[in-house]
Coordinates of C-alpha atoms and ligand atoms in Angstrom, one line a residue:
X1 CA 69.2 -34.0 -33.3
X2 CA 66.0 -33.9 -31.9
X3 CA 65.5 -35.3 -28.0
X4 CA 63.1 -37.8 -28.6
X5 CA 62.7 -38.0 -24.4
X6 CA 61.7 -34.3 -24.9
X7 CA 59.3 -35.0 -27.5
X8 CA 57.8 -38.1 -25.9
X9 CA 57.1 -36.1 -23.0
X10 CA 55.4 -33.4 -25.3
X11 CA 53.2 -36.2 -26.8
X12 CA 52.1 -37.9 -23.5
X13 CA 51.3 -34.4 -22.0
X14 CA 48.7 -33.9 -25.5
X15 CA 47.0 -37.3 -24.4
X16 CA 47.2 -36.4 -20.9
X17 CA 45.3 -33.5 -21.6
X18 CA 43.0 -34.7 -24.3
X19 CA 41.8 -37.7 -21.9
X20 CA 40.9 -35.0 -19.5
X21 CA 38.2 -34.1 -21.9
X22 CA 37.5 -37.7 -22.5
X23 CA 36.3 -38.3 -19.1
X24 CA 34.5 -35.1 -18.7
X25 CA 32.3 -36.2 -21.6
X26 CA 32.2 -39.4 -20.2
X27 CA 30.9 -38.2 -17.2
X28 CA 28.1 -36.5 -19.2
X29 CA 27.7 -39.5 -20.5
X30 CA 27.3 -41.2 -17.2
X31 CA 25.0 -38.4 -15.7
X32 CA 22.9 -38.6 -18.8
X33 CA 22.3 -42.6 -18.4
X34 CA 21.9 -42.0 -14.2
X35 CA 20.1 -38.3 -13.9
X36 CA 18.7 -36.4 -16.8
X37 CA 15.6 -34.8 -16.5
X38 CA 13.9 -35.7 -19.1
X39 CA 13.4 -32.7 -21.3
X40 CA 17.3 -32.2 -21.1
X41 CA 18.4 -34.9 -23.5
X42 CA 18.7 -32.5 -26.6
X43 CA 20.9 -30.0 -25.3
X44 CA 23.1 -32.8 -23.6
X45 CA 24.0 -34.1 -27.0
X46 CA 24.7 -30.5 -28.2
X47 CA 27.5 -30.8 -25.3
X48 CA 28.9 -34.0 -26.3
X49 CA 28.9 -33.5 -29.5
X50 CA 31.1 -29.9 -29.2
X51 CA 33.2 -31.7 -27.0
X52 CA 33.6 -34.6 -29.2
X53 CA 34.5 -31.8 -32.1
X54 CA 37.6 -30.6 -29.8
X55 CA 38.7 -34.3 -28.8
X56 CA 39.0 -35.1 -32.5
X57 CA 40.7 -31.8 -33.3
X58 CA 43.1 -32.8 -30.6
X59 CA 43.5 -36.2 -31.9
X60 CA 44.4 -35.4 -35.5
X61 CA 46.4 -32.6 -34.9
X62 CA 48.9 -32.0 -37.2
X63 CA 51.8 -31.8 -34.2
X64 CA 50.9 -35.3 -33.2
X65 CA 51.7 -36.2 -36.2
X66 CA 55.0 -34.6 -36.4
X67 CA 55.9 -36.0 -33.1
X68 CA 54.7 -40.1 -33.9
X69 CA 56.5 -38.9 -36.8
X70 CA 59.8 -38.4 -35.3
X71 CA 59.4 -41.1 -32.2
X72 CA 58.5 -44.3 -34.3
X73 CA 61.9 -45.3 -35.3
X74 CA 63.7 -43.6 -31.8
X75 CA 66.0 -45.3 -29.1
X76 CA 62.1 -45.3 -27.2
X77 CA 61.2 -48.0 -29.3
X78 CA 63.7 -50.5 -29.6
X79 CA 62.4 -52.4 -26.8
X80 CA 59.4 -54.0 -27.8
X81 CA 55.6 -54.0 -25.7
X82 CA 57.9 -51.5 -23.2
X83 CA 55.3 -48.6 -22.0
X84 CA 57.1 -46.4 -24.4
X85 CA 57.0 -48.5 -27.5
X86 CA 53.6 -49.4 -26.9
X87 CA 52.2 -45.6 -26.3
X88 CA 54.4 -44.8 -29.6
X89 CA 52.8 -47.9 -31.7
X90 CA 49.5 -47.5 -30.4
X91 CA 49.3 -43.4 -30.3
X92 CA 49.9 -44.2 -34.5
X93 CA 47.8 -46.0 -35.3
X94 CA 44.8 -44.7 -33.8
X95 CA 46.2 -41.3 -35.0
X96 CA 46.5 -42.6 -38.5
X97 CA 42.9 -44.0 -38.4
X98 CA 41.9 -40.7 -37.0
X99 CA 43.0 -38.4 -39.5
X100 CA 41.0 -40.7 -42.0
X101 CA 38.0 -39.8 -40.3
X102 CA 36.0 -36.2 -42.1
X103 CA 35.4 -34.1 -38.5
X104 CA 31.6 -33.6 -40.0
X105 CA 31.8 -37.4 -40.2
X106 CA 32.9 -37.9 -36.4
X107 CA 30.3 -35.1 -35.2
X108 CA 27.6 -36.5 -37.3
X109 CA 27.9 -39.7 -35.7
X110 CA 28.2 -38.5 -32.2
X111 CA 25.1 -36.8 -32.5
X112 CA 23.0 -39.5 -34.1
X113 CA 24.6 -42.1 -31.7
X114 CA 22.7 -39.2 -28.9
X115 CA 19.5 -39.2 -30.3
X116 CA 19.9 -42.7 -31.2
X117 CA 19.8 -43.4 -27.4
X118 CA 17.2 -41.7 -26.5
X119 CA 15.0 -43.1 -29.2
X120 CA 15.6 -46.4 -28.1
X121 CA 14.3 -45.8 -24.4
X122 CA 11.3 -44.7 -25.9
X123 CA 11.1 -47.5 -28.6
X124 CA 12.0 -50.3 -26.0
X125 CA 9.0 -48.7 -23.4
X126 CA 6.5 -48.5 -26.1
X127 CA 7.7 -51.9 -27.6
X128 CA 7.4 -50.1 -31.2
X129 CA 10.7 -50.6 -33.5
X130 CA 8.7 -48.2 -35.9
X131 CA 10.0 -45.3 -33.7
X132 CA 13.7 -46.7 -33.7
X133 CA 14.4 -47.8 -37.1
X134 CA 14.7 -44.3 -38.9
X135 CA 17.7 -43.6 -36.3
X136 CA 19.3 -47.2 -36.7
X137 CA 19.0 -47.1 -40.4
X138 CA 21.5 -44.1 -39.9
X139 CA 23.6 -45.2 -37.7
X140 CA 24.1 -48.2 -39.6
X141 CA 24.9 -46.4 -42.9
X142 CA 27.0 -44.1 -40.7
X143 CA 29.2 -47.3 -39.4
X144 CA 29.7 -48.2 -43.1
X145 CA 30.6 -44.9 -43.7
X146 CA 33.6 -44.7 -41.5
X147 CA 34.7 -48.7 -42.1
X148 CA 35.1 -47.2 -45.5
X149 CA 37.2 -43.8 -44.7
X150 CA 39.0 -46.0 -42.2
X151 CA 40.0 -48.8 -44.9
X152 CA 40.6 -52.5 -44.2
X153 CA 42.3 -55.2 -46.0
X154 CA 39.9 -58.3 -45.2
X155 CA 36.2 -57.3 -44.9
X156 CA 34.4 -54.3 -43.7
X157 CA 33.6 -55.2 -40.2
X158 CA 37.4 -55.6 -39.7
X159 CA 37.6 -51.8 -39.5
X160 CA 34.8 -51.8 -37.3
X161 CA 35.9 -54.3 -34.8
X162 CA 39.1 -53.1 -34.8
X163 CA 37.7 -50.2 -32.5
X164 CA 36.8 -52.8 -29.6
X165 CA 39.4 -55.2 -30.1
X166 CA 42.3 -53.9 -32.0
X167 CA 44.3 -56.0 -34.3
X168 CA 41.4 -58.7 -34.6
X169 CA 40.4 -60.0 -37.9
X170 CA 36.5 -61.0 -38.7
X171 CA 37.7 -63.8 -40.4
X172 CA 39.1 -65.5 -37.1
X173 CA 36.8 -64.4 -34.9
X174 CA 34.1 -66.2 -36.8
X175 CA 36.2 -69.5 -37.0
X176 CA 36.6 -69.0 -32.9
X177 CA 32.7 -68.8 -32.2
X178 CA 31.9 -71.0 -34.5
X179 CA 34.2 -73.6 -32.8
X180 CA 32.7 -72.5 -29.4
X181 CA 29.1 -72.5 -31.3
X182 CA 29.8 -76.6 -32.2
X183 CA 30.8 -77.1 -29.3
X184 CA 27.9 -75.4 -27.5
X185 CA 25.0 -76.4 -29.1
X186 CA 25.7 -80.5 -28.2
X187 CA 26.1 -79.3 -24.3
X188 CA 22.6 -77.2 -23.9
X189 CA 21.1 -80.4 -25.7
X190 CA 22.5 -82.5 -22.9
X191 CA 21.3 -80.3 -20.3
X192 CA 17.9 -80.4 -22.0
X193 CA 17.9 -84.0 -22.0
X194 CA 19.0 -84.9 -18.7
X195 CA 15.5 -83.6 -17.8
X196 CA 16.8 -81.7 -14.3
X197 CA 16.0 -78.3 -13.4
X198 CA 16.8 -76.5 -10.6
X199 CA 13.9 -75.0 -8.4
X200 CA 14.1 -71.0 -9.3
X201 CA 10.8 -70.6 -7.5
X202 CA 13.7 -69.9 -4.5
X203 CA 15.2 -67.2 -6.6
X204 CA 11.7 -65.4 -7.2
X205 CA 11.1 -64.5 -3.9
X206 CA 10.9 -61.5 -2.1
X207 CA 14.2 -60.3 -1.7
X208 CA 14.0 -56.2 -0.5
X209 CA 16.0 -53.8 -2.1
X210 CA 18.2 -52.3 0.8
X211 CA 19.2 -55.2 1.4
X212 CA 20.2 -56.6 -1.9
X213 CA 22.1 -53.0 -2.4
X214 CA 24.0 -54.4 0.8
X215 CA 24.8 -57.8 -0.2
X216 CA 26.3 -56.8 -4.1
X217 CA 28.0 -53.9 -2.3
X218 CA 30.1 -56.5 0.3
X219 CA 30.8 -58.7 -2.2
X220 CA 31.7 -56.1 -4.4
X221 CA 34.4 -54.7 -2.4
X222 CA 35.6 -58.3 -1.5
X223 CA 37.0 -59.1 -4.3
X224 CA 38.5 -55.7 -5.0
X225 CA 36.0 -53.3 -6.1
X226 CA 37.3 -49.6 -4.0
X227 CA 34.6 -47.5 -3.4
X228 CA 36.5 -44.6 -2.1
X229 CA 37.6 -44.7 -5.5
X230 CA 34.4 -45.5 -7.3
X231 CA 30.3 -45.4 -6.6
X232 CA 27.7 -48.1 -7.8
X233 CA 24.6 -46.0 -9.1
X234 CA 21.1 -47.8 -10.4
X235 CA 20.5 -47.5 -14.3
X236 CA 18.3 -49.0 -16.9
X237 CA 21.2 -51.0 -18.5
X238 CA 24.5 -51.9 -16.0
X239 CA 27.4 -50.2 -17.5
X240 CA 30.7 -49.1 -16.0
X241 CA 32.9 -46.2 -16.7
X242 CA 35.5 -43.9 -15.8
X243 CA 35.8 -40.2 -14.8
X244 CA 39.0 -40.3 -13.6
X245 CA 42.3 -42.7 -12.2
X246 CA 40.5 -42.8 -8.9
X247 CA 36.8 -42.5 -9.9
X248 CA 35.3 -45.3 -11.5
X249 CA 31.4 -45.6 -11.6
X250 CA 29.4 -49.1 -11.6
X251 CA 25.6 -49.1 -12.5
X252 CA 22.7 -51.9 -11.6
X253 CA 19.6 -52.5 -11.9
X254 CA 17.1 -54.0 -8.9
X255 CA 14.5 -56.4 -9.0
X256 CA 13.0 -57.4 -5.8
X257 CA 11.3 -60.4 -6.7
X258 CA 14.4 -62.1 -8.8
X259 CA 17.5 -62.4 -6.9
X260 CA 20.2 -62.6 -9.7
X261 CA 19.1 -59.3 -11.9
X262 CA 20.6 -57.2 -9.5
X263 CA 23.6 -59.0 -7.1
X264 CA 25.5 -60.4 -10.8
X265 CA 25.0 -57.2 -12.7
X266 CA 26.9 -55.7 -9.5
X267 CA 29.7 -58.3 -9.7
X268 CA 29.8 -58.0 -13.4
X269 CA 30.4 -54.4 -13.5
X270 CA 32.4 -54.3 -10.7
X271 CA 35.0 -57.0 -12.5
X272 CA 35.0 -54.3 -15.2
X273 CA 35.4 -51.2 -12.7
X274 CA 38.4 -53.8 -10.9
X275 CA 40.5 -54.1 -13.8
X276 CA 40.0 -50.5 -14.4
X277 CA 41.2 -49.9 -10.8
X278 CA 44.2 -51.9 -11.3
X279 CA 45.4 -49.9 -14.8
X280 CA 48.9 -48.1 -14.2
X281 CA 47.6 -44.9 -13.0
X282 CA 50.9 -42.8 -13.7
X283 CA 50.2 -43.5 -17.6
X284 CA 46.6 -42.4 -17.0
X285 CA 45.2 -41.4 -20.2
X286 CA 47.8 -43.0 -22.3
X287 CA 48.1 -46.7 -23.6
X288 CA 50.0 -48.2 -20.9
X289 CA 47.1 -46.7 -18.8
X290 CA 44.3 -48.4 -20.8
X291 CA 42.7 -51.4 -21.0
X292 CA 44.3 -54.0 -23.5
X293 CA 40.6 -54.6 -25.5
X294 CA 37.1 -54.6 -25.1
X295 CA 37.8 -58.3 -24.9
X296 CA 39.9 -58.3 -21.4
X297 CA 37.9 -55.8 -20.2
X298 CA 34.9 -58.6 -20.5
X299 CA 37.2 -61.7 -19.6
X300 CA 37.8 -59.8 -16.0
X301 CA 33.4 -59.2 -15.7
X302 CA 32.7 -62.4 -16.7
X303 CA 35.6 -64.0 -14.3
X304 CA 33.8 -62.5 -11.0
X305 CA 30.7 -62.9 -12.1
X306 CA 30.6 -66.0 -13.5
X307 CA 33.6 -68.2 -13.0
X308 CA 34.0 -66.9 -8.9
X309 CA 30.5 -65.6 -8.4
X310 CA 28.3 -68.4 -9.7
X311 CA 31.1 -70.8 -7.8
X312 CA 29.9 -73.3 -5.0
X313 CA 33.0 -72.3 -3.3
X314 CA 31.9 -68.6 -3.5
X315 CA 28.5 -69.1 -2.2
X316 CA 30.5 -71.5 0.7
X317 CA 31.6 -68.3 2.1
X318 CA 28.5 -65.6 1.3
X319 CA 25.5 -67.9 2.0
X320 CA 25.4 -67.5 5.4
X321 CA 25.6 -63.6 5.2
X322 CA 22.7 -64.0 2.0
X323 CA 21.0 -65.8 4.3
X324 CA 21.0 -63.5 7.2
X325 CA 20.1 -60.5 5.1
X326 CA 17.2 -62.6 3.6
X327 CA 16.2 -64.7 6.2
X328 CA 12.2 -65.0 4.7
X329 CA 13.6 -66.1 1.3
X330 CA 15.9 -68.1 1.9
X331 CA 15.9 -70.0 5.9
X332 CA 14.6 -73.2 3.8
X333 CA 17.1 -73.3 1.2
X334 CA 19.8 -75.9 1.0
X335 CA 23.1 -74.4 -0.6
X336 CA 22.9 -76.9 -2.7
X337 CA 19.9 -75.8 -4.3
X338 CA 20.7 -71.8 -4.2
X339 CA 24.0 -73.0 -6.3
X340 CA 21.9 -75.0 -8.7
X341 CA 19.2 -72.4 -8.9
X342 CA 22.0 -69.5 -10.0
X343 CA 23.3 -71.8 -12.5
X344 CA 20.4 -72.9 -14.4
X345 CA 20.5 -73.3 -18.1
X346 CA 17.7 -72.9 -20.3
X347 CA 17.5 -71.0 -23.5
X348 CA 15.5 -67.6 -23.0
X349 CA 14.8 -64.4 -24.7
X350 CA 17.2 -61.6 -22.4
X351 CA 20.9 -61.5 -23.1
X352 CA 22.1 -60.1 -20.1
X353 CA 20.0 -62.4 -18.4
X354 CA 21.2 -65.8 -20.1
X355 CA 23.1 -68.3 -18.4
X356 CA 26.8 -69.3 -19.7
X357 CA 26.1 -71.9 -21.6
X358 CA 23.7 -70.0 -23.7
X359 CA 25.4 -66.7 -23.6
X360 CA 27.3 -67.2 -26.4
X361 CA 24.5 -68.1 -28.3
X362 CA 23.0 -64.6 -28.2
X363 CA 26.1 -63.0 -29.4
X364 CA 26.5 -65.3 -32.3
X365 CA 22.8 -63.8 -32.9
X366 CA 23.7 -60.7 -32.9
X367 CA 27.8 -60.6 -34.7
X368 CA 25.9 -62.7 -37.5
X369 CA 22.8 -60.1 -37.8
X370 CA 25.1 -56.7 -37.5
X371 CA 27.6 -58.1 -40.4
X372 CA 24.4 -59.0 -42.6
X373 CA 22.7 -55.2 -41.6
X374 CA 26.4 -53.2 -42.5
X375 CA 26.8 -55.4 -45.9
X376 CA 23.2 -54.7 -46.9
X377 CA 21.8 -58.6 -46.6
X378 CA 19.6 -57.3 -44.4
X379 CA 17.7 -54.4 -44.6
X380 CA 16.8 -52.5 -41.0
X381 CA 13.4 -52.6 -41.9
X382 CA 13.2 -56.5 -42.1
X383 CA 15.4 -56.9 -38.5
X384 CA 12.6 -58.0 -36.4
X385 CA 12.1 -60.5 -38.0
X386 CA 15.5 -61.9 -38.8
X387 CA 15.7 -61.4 -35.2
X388 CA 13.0 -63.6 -33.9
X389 CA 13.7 -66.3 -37.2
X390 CA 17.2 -66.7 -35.5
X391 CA 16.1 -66.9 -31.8
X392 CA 13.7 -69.7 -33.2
X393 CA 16.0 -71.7 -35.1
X394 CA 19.1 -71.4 -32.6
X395 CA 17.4 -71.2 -29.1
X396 CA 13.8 -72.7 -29.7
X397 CA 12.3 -69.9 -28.6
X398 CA 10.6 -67.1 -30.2
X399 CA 10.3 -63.5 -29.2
X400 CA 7.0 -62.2 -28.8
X401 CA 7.6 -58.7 -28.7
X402 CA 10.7 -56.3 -30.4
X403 CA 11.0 -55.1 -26.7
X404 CA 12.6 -58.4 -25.7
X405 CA 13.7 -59.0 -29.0
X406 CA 16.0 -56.5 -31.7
X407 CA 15.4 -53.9 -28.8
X408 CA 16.7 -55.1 -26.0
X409 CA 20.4 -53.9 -26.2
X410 CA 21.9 -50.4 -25.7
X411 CA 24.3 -51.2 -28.4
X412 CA 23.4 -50.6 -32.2
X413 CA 21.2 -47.5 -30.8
X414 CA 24.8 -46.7 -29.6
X415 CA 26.5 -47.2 -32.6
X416 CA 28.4 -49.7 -31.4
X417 CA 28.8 -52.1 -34.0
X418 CA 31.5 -54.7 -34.5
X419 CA 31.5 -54.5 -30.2
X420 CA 29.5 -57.9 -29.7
X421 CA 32.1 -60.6 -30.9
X422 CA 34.0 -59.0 -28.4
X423 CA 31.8 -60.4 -25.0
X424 CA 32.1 -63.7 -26.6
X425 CA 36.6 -63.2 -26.6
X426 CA 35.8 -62.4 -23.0
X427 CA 34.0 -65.4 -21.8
X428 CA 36.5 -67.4 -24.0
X429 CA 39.6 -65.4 -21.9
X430 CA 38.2 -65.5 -18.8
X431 CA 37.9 -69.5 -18.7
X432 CA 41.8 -69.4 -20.3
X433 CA 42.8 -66.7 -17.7
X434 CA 41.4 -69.0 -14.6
X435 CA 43.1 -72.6 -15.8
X436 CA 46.1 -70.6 -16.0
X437 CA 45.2 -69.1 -12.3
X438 CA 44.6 -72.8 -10.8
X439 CA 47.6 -74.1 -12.2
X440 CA 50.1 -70.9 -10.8
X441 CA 48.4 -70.7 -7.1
X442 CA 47.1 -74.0 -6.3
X443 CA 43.0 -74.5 -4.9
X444 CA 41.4 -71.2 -5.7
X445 CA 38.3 -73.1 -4.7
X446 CA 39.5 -73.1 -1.1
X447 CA 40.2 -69.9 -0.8
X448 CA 37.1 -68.5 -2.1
X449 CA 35.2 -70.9 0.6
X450 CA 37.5 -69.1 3.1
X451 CA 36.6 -65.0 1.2
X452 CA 40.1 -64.8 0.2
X453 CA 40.3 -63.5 -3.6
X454 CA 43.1 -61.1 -2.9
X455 CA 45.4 -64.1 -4.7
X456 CA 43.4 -64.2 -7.5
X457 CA 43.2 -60.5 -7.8
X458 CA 47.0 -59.7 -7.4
X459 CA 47.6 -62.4 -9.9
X460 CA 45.5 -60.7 -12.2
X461 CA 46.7 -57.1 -11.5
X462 CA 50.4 -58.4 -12.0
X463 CA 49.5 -60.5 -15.2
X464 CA 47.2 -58.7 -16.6
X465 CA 45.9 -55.2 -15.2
X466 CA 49.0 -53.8 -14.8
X467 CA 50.7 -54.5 -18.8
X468 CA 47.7 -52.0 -19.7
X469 CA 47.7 -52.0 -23.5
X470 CA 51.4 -52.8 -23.9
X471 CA 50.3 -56.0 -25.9
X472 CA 47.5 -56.3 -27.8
X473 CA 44.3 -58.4 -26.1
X474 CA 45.2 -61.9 -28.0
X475 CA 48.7 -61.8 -27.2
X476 CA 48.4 -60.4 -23.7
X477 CA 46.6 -63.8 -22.8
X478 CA 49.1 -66.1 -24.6
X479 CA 51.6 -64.7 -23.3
X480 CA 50.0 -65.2 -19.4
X481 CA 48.5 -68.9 -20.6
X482 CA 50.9 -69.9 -23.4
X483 CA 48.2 -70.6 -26.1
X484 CA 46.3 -68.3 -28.6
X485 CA 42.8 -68.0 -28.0
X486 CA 41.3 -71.3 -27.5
X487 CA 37.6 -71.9 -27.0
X488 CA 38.3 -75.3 -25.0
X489 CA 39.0 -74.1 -21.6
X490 CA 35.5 -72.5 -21.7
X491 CA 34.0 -76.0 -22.5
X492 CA 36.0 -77.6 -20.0
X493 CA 35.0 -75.2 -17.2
X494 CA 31.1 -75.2 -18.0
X495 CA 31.3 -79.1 -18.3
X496 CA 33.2 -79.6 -15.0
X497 CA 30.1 -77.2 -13.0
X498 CA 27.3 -78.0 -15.2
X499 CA 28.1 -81.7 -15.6
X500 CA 27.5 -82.7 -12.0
X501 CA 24.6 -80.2 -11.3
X502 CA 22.5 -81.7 -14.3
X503 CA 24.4 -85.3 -14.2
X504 CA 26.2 -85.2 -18.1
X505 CA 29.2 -86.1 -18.8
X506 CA 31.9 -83.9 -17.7
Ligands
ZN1 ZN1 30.6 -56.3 -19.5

């Protein structure tokens, strides 16, 4: 008889090593976006593309196989969502998808994802989709591609999204945002009508860079962000990533003369690089290790950024250090109207920019064009314009350039589609995560006017961060709040902040 512990031991040692390779391309990866010269981009997707070959080798080889093979009905899995079941069930199913996947298919697509990159810098600074759309129209026929060798049992997309947010289904996603979308729509009319607005003029100021690189870094590390364990690097687009257990890198991006860009990107990625912090480091580089889905990773951005960061109670404790570091900008500001001012709603053009109440808006955009590009309703020719017909009708507003338009995210030049549903799940998390939060450790609200968050973040590390991917996202956050994802907590918190600030019901 086989010894399973043996063989488990022989399998986590593969991963171990495989994710070693992982984060040396990701580190490529994260050099590329940081440093590259610019002449170097070709020969940098030569790299990551060989060692994407070897990963995939690794990840369909036949031994894995074998072992799964001889684990998944073992004494290791009889107790389900333990770290060994769930590195067993997990390990097979992405090995099983895997092995469905032609290696020229996976190199193909690692390439063109590359060069699909790169085009789209140059596309998005020259505002010309022309440049882009030969490289999109592959990547999208690519994506389709691999749905198919993958299989699903619903729709196509369901293979995609299963990537991001595994075990999802297209079918009730859509249902969910199109609850949250009902829902929505109502509250920014309300908001319109109540004829408020905040004074941003305060936010447009002249706010130096040093300084701001000060302030995101402090709060950063208040709520929980280590940087002997991670750095915070300036990049085009904000992304996190990780290079190793203890090495986590955040990016931003500055603007002097508008406050928010740069000190909510920070808090944003540094929720994600947080939760990454927090995984079980002894199962590094296996599931227990990993985050649940793409969908917690986002719930635990958004909660810092948005749901502490944009808090009055937040700003109760960091306004007098903001206003210190930015004494010209800000001496003849009321809190009051700094809090308002950060938490303005109006519909505008810039995803990452948007508030949260239009937010999920722009996503609903975007998960309705990508399923309507990968089913062939819309050709990637005609994008531009479905684009800008869809910021119209939804948002009143219309595009007047592709550069603030169909080009403004990193993603589909990526290949990352099926990934946008999942910031929506996130936002939707995040609001059930916190009403759980409030009700297990009393006034949050007091403690962040105080610059405690260590409850918050131990509450999170012991609910959430440290399970890793022992549950899948969905059932990780009914299990910590008790119901299956459920837009209303989401309503309930932007109605309870927005509601006083522009005087609507709440
Ligand atoms: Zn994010």
């Amino acid at each position: 008889m086989a010894d399973h512990q043996q063989i488990f031991d022989q399998l986590c040692d593969h991963y171990r090593e495989t994710a070693k390779l992982e984060n040396i391309s990701a580190l490529l990866g994260w050099d590329e976006r940081v440093l590259l010269p610019e002449n170097a981009g070709a020969y940098r997707a030569d790299q990551v593309t060989l060692l994407s070959g070897i990963i995939h080798d690794r990840n369909t080889d036949p031994r894995v196989g074998d072992w799964l093979e001889q684990l998944h009905d073992s004494p290791l899995t009889e107790e389900a969502n333990s770290p060994a079941e769930a590195t067993i069930r997990r390990l097979k199913r992405d090995y099983l998808k895997q092995v469905k996947l032609p290696k020229r298919l996976v190199e193909e697509f690692s390439h063109s994802r590359i060069i699909g990159q790169q085009t789209w810098v140059k596309a998005r600074a020259e505002d010309k989709f022309a440049t882009f759309e030969p490289i999109l129209d592959k990547l999208v026929s690519l994506s389709r591609e691999m749905a198919e060798a993958i299989g699903y049992e619903g729709e196509q997309y369901d293979a995609l999204l299963d990537f991001y947010e595994p075990e999802a289904k297209t079918a009730q996603v859509r249902q969910v945002l199109k609850t949250l979308k009902d829902q929505l729509v109502p509250l920014v009319a309300e908001i319109k009508d109540s004829g408020r607005v905040p004074n941003m003029e305060v936010l447009k100021r002249n706010y130096p860079l040093a300084q701001q690189e000060q302030l995101g870094m402090s709060a950063a590390s208040k709520i929980g962000f280590d940087f002997s364990a991670g750095r915070l690097d300036v990049t085009h687009h904000p992304f996190c990533t990780t290079i190793g257990p203890y090495d986590i890198r955040i990016t931003t991006r500055y603007d002097e003369n508008f406050f928010p860009s740069a000190f909510f990107s920070t808090l944003h990625e540094a929720g994600h690089g947080i939760y990454e912090q927090g995984l079980p480091h002894q199962w590094f580089g296996l599931p227990p290790g990993a985050a649940a889905s793409l969908g917690v990773h986002e719930s635990q951005s958004r909660l810092w950024e948005n749901i502490v960061g944009r808090s009055y109670a937040f700003w109760s404790h960091f306004y007098p250090e903001a206003k210190k570091l930015f004494p010209e900008a800000l001496s003849d500001v009321p809190i009051g109207d700094f809090h308002f001012a950060i938490n303005e709603v109006t519909p505008s053009l810039i995803r990452v920019e948007a508030d949260e109440a239009t937010y999920n808006l722009h996503i609903i955009i975007r998960f309705e064009l990508e399923q309507a590009l990968l089913s062939g309703d819309l050709q990637v020719k005609d994008l531009p314009g479905a684009w800008n017909e869809k910021y119209t009708q939804q948002l009143g507003i219309t595009p007047t350039s592709d550069a603030d338009g169909c080009l403004q995210d990193v993603h589909w030049s990526a290949g990352l589609m099926g990934y946008f549903p999942t910031y929506s799940l996130g936002n939707i998390y995040s609001a059930q995560l916190i009403e759980q939060a409030r009700e297990d450790l009393g006034d949050l609200d007091a403690m962040f006017a105080s610059g405690e968050f260590m409850p918050l973040l131990d509450w999170l590390r012991e609910n959430v961060h440290q399970l890793g991917q022992c549950y899948p996202g969905d059932q990780l956050v009914e299990r910590v709040c008790g119901d299956p994802i459920d837009s209303a907590p989401l309503i309930r918190y932007l109605r309870s902040k927005l509601g006083p600030l522009y005087g609507i019901e709440h």
